[in-house]
Short mmCIF file of C-alpha atoms and ligand atoms in Angstrom, two decimals:
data_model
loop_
_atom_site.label_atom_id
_atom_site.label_comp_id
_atom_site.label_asym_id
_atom_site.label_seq_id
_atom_site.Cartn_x
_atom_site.Cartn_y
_atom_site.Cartn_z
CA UNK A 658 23.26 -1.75 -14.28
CA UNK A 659 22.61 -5.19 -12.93
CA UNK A 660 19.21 -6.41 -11.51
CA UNK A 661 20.51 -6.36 -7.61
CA UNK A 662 22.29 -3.01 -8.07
CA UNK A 663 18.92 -1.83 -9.97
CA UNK A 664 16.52 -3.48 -6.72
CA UNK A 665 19.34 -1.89 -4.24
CA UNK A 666 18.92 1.52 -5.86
CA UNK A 667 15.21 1.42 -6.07
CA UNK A 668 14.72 0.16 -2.63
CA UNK A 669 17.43 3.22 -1.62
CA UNK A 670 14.56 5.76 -3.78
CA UNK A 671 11.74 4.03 -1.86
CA UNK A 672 12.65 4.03 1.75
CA UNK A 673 13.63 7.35 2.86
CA UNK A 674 13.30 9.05 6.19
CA UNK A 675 9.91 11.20 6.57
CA UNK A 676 8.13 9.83 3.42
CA UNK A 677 6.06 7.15 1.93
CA UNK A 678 4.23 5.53 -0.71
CA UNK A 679 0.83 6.90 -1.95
CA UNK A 680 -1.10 4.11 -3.52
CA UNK A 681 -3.45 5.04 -6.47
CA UNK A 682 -3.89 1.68 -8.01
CA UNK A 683 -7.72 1.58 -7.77
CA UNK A 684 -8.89 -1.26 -10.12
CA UNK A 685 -11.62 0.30 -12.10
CA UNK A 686 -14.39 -1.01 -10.29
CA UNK A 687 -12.85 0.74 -7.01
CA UNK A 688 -12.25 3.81 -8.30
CA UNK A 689 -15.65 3.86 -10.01
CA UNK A 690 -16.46 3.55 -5.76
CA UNK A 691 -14.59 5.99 -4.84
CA UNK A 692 -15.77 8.55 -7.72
CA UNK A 693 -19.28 7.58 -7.34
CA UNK A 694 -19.31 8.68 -3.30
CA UNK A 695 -18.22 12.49 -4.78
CA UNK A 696 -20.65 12.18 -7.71
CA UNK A 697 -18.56 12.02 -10.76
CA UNK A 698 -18.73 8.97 -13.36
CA UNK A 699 -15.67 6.79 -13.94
CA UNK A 700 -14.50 7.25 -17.28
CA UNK A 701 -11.35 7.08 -18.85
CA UNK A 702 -11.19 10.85 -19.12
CA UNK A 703 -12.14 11.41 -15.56
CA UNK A 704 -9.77 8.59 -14.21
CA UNK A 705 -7.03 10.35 -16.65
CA UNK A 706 -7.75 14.15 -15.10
CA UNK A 707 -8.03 13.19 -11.42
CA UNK A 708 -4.94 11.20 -11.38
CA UNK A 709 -2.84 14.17 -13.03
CA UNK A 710 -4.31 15.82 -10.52
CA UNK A 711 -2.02 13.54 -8.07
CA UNK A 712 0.94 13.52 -9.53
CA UNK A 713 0.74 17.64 -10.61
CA UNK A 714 0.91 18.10 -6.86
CA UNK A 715 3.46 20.97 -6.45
CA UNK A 716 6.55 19.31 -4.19
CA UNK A 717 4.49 15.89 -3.81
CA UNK A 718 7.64 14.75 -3.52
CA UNK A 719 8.36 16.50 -0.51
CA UNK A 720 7.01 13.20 1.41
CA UNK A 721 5.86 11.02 -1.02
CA UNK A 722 8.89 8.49 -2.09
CA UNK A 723 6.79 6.15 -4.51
CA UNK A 724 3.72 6.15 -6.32
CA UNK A 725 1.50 2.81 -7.09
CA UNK A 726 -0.39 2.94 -10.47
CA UNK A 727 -2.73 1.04 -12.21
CA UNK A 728 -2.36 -0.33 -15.42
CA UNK A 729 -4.16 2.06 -17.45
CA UNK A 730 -2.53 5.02 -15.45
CA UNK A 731 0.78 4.16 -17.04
CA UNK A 732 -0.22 4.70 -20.41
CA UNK A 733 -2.13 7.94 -19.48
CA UNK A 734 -0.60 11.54 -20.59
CA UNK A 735 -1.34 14.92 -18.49
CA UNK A 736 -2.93 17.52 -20.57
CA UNK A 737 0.05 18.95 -21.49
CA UNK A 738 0.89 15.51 -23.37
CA UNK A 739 3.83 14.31 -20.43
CA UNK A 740 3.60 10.64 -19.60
CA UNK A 741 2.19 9.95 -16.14
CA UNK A 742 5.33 7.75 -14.98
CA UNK A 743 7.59 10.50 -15.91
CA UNK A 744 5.40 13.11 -14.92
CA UNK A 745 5.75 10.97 -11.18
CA UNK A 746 9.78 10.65 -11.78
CA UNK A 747 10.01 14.57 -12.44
CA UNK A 748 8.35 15.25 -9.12
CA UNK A 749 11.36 12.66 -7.26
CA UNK A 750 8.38 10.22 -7.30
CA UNK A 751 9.46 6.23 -8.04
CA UNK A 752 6.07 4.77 -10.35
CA UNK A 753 5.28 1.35 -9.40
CA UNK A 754 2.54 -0.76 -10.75
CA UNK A 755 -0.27 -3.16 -9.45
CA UNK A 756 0.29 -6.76 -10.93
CA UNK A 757 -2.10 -8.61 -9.19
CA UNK A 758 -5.87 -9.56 -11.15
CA UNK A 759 -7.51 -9.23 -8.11
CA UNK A 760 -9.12 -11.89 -5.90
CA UNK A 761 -11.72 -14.76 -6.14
CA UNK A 762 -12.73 -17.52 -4.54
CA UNK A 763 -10.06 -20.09 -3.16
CA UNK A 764 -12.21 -23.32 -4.77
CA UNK A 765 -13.86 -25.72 -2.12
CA UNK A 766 -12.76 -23.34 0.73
CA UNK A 767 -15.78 -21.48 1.48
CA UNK A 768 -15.27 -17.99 2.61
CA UNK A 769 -11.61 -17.79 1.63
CA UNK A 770 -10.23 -16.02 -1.09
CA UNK A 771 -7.36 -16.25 -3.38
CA UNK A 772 -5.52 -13.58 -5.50
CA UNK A 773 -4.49 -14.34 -9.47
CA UNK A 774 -2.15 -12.60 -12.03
CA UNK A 775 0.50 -14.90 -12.31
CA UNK A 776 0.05 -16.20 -15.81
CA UNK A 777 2.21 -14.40 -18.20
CA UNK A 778 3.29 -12.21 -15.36
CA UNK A 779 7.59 -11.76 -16.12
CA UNK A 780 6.20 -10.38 -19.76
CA UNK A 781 3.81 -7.89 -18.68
CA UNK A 782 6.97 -7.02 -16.34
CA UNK A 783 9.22 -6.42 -19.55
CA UNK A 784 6.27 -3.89 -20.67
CA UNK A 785 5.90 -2.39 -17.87
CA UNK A 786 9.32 -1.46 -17.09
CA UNK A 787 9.44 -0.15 -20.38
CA UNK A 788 6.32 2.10 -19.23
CA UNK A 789 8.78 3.61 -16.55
CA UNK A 790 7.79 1.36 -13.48
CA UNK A 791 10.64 -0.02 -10.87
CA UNK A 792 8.29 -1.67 -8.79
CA UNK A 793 5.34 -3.45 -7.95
CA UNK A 794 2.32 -4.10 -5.65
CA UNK A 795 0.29 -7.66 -5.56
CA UNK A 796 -2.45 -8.02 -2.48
CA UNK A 797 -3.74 -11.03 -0.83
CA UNK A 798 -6.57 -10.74 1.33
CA UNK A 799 -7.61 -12.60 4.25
CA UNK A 800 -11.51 -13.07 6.03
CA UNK A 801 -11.40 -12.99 9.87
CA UNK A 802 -14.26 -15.33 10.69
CA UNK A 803 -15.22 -18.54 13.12
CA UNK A 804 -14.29 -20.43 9.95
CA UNK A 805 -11.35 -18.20 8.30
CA UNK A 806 -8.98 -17.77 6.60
CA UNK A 807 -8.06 -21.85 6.36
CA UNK A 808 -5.16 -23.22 6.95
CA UNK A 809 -5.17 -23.59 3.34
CA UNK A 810 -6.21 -20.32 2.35
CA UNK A 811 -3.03 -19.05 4.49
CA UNK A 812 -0.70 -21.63 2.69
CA UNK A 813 -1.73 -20.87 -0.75
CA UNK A 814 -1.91 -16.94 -0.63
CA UNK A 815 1.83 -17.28 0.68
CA UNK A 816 3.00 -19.30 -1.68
CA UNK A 817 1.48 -16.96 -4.79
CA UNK A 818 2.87 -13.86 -3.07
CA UNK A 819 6.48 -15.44 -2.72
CA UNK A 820 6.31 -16.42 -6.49
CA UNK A 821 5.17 -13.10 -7.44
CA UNK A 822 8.11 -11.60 -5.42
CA UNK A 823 10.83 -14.25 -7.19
CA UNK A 824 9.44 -13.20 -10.71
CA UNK A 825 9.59 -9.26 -9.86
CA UNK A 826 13.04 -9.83 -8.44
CA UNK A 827 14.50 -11.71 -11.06
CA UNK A 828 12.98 -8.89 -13.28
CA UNK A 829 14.85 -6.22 -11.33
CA UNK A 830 11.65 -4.97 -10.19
CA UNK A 831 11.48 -4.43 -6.49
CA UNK A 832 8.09 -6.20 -4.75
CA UNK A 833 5.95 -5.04 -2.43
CA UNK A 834 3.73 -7.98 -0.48
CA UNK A 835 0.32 -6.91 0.77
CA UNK A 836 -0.76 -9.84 2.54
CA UNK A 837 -4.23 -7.64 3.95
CA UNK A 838 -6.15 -9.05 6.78
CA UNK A 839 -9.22 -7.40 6.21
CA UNK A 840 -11.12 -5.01 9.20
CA UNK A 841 -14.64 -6.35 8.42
CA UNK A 842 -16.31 -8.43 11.25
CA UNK A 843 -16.79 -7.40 15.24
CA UNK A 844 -13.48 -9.79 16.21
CA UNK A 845 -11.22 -8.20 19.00
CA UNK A 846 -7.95 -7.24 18.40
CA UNK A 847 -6.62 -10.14 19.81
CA UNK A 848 -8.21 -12.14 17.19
CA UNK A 849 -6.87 -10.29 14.39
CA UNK A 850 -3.12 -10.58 15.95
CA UNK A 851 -3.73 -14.26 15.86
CA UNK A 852 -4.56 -14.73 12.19
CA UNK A 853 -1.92 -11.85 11.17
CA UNK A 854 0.70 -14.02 13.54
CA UNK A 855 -0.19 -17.15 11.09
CA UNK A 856 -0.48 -15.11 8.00
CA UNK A 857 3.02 -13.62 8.26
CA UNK A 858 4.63 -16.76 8.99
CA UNK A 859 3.37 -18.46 6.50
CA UNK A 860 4.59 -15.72 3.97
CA UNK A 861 8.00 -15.10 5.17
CA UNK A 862 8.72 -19.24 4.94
CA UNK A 863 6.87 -18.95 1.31
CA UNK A 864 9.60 -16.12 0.34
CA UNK A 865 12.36 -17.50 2.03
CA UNK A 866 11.68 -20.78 0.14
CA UNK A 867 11.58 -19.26 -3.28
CA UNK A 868 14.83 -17.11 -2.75
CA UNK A 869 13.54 -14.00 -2.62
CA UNK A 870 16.27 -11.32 -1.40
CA UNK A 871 14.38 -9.42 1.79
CA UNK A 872 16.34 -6.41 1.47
CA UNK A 873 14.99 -5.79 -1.88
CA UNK A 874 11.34 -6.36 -0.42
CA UNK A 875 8.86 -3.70 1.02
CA UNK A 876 6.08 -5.57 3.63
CA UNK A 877 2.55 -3.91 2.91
CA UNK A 878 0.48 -5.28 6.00
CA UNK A 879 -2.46 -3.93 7.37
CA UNK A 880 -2.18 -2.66 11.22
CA UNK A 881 -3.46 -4.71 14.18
CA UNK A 882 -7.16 -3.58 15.30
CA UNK A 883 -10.39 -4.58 16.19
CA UNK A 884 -12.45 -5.56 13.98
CA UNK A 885 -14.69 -2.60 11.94
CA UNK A 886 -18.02 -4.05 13.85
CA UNK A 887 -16.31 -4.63 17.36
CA UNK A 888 -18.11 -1.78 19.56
CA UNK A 889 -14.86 0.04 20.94
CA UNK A 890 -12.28 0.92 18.70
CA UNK A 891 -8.60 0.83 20.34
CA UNK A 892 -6.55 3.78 20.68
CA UNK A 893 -3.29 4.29 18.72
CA UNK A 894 -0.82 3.25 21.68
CA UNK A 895 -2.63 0.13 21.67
CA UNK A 896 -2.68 -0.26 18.02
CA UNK A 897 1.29 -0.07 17.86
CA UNK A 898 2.05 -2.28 20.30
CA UNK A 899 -0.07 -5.26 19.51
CA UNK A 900 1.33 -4.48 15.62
CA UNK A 901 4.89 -3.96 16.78
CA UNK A 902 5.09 -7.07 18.80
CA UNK A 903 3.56 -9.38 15.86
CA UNK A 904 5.73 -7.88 13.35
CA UNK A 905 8.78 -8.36 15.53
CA UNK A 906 8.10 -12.12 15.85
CA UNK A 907 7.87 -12.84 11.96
CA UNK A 908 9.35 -10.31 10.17
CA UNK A 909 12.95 -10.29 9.28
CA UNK A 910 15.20 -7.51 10.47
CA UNK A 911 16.82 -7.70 6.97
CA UNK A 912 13.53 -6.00 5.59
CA UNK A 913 14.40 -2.43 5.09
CA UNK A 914 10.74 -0.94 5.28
CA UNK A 915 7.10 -1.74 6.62
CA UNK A 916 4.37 0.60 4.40
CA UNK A 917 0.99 -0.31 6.30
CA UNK A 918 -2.46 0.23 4.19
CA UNK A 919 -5.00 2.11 5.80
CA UNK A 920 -7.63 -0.48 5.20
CA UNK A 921 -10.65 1.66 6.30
CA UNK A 922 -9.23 3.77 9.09
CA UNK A 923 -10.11 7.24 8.74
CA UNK A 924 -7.36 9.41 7.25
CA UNK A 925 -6.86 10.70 11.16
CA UNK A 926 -6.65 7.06 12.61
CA UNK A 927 -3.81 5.86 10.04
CA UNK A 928 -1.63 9.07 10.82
CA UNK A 929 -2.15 8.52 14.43
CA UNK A 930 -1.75 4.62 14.25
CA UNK A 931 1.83 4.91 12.24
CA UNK A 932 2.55 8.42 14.46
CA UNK A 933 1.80 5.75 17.97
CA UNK A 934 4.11 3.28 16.10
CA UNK A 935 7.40 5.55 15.96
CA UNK A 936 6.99 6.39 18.91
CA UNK A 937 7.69 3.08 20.38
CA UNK A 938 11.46 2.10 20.49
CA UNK A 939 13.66 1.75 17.34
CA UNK A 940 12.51 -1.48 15.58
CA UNK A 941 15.12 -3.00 12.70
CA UNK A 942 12.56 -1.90 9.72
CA UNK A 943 11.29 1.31 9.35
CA UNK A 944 7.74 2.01 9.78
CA UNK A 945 6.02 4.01 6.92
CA UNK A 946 2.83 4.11 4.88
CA UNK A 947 1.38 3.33 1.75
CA UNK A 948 -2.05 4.57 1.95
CA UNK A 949 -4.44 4.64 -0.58
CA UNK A 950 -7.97 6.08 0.84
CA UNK A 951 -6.28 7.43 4.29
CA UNK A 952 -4.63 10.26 1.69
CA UNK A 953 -6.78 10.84 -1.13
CA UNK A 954 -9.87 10.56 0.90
CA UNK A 955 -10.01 14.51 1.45
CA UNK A 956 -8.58 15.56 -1.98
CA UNK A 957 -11.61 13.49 -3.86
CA UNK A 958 -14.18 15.44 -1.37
CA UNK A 959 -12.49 18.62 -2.42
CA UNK A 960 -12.38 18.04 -5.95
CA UNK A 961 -15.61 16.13 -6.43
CA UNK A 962 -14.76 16.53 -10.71
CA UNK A 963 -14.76 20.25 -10.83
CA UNK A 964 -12.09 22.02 -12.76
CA UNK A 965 -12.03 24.84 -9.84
CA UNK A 966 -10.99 22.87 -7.39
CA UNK A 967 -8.29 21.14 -8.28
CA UNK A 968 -5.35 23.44 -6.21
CA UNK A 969 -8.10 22.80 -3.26
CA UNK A 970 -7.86 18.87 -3.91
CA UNK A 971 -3.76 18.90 -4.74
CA UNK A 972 -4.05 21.09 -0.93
CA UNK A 973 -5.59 18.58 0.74
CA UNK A 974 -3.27 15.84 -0.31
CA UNK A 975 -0.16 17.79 0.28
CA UNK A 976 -1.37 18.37 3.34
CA UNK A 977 -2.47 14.53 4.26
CA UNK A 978 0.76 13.63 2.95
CA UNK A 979 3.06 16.56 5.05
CA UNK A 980 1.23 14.80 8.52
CA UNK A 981 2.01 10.77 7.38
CA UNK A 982 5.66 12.51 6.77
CA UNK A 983 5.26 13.69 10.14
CA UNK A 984 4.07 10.41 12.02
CA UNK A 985 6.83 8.62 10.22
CA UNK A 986 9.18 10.54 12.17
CA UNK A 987 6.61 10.26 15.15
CA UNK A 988 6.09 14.20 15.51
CA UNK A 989 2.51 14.03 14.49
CA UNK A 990 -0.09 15.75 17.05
CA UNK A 991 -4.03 15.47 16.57
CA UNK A 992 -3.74 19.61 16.75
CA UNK A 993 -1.70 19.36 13.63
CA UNK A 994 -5.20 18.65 12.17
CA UNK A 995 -6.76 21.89 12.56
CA UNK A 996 -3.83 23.96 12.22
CA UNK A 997 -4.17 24.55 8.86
CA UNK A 998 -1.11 25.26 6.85
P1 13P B 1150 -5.92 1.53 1.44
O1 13P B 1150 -4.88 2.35 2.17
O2 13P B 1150 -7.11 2.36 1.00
O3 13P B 1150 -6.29 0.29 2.17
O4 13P B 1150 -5.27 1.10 0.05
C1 13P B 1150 -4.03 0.58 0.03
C2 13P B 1150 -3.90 -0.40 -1.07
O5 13P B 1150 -3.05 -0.26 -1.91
C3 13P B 1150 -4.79 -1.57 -1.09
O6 13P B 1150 -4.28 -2.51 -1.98
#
């Protein structure tokens, strides 16, 4: 097959009506976060056992289209001795891989930060889509302050993203862009429209500029809100429309798919946020998810590292995942919540 008929068919695997991507890329020290909050210790072992856990979900697949490892993840076997990537591709799961090296300082711009990763990047590709992985993830993050993100810090984030994108592309490896203004800080939701405005500008001129094909690209943004320390928090209608109407000024209608990151909403908020969202009129792109805490935030508290509670964790995910499969098709209800099964 050739590279665009490979992106065309992965992006056809990726984007499909009533599901989304699960992200479980945590970089070691985030999932040693994550475990630590539900009092197990990050090991390889335990990293190894709670992500089979994920991917042994029965009918995961049901509304889960793609799954984002990290690198480690891809080497990792179940108990049983299956690889991870084709334990994912069993389940009608696409694996994808993280890329990125994770963000520092943007030099001499204080407060900004800048992502790396894309030294040697096309041959860690090669291995990886010899691992089993058809696409990958790389995030940018952005500070909303009095002083940030720079004009700079906007300028140079979009330009590593775009080359990311060109190098996965040209790889026949389908990119997703997570350019993530972050939630921290008590700015208004006004605010954070303003920089995301800039921010997706910027990066759709960056990936336009280094040929990158948009149908063959998934946009990973994070929703429109107040900020985490702003005293009100707005409701989901409001939510959608201030994200709708910023993503309909930058963002291509030759995108196929949006998959928003939860970012720090509550597993509730996200489903009601993307549920508010498709309930709005048609856009060109669908709206979806790719949510890394808002759907494995319940299945770590039920499994908190015991053996006996893994079909209570793999539960709690099915069911986190059945209600984003819902607000994709904008039939999710807060009642759904305590309705059990
Ligand atoms: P959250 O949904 O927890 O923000 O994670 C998504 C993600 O992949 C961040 O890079």
């Amino acid at each position: 097959m050739n590279t665009q008929d490979q992106l065309q068919e992965t992006i056809e695997l990726l984007v499909q009506k009533g599901k989304g991507i699960l992200a479980a890329d945590e970089s070691d020290p985030t999932i040693a976060k994550r475990f630590d909050a539900i009092g197990v210790t990050s090991t390889e072992e335990h990293r190894r056992i709670y992500r089979s856990l994920i991917l042994e979900t029965p009918r995961l697949g049901d509304f889960i289209s793609g799954i984002i490892l990290f690198e480690e993840t891809l080497g990792q076997r179940t108990g049983d001795g299956t690889a991870l990537p084709e334990l994912a591709t069993r389940q009608g799961i696409v694996p994808g891989i993280k890329v990125d090296k994770s963000k520092g300082p943007l030099a001499l711009s204080p407060g900004d930060e800048i992502t790396q990763g894309l030294d040697g990047l096309a041959q860690r590709l090669e291995a990886y889509q010899i691992q089993g992985a058809r696409f990958a993830k790389w995030r940018n993050v952005y500070h909303i302050s009095d002083t940030t993100p720079s004009r700079l810090a906007i300028d140079a984030n979009a330009e590593m993203l775009a080359r990311y994108a060109a190098i996965c592309q040209a790889q026949g490896i389908v990119p997703i862009v997570e350019p993530e203004v972050l939630m921290d800080g008590d700015h208004t939701i006004e605010h954070c429209a303003a920089v995301s405005e800039q921010v997706l500008h910027a990066l759709f001129h960056a990936l336009h500029r280094h040929h990158v094909i948009l149908e063959h690209t998934l946009l990973k943004p994070s929703m429109i809100t107040p900020g985490k320390s702003y005293p009100q928090k707005a409701v989901p209608t409001v939510v959608a429309e201030q994200t709708v109407r910023i993503l309909r000024r930058t963002v291509p209608a030759a995108l196929p798919s949006i998959n928003f990151l939860s970012g720090g909403q509550t597993p509730e908020e996200a489903t009601a946020n993307l549920n508010a969202m498709n309930c709005l009129a048609p856009q060109p792109w669908e709206l979806s998810f790719s949510y890394g805490r808002a759907l494995q935030q319940p299945a770590l508290q039920a499994w908190r590292g015991e053996p006996g509670n893994v079909m209570a964790a793999q539960a709690a995910l099915y069911r986190r995942a059945e209600l984003n499969g819902a607000a994709r098709r904008g039939e999710y209800r807060p009642e759904m919540e305590s309705a059990g099964g």
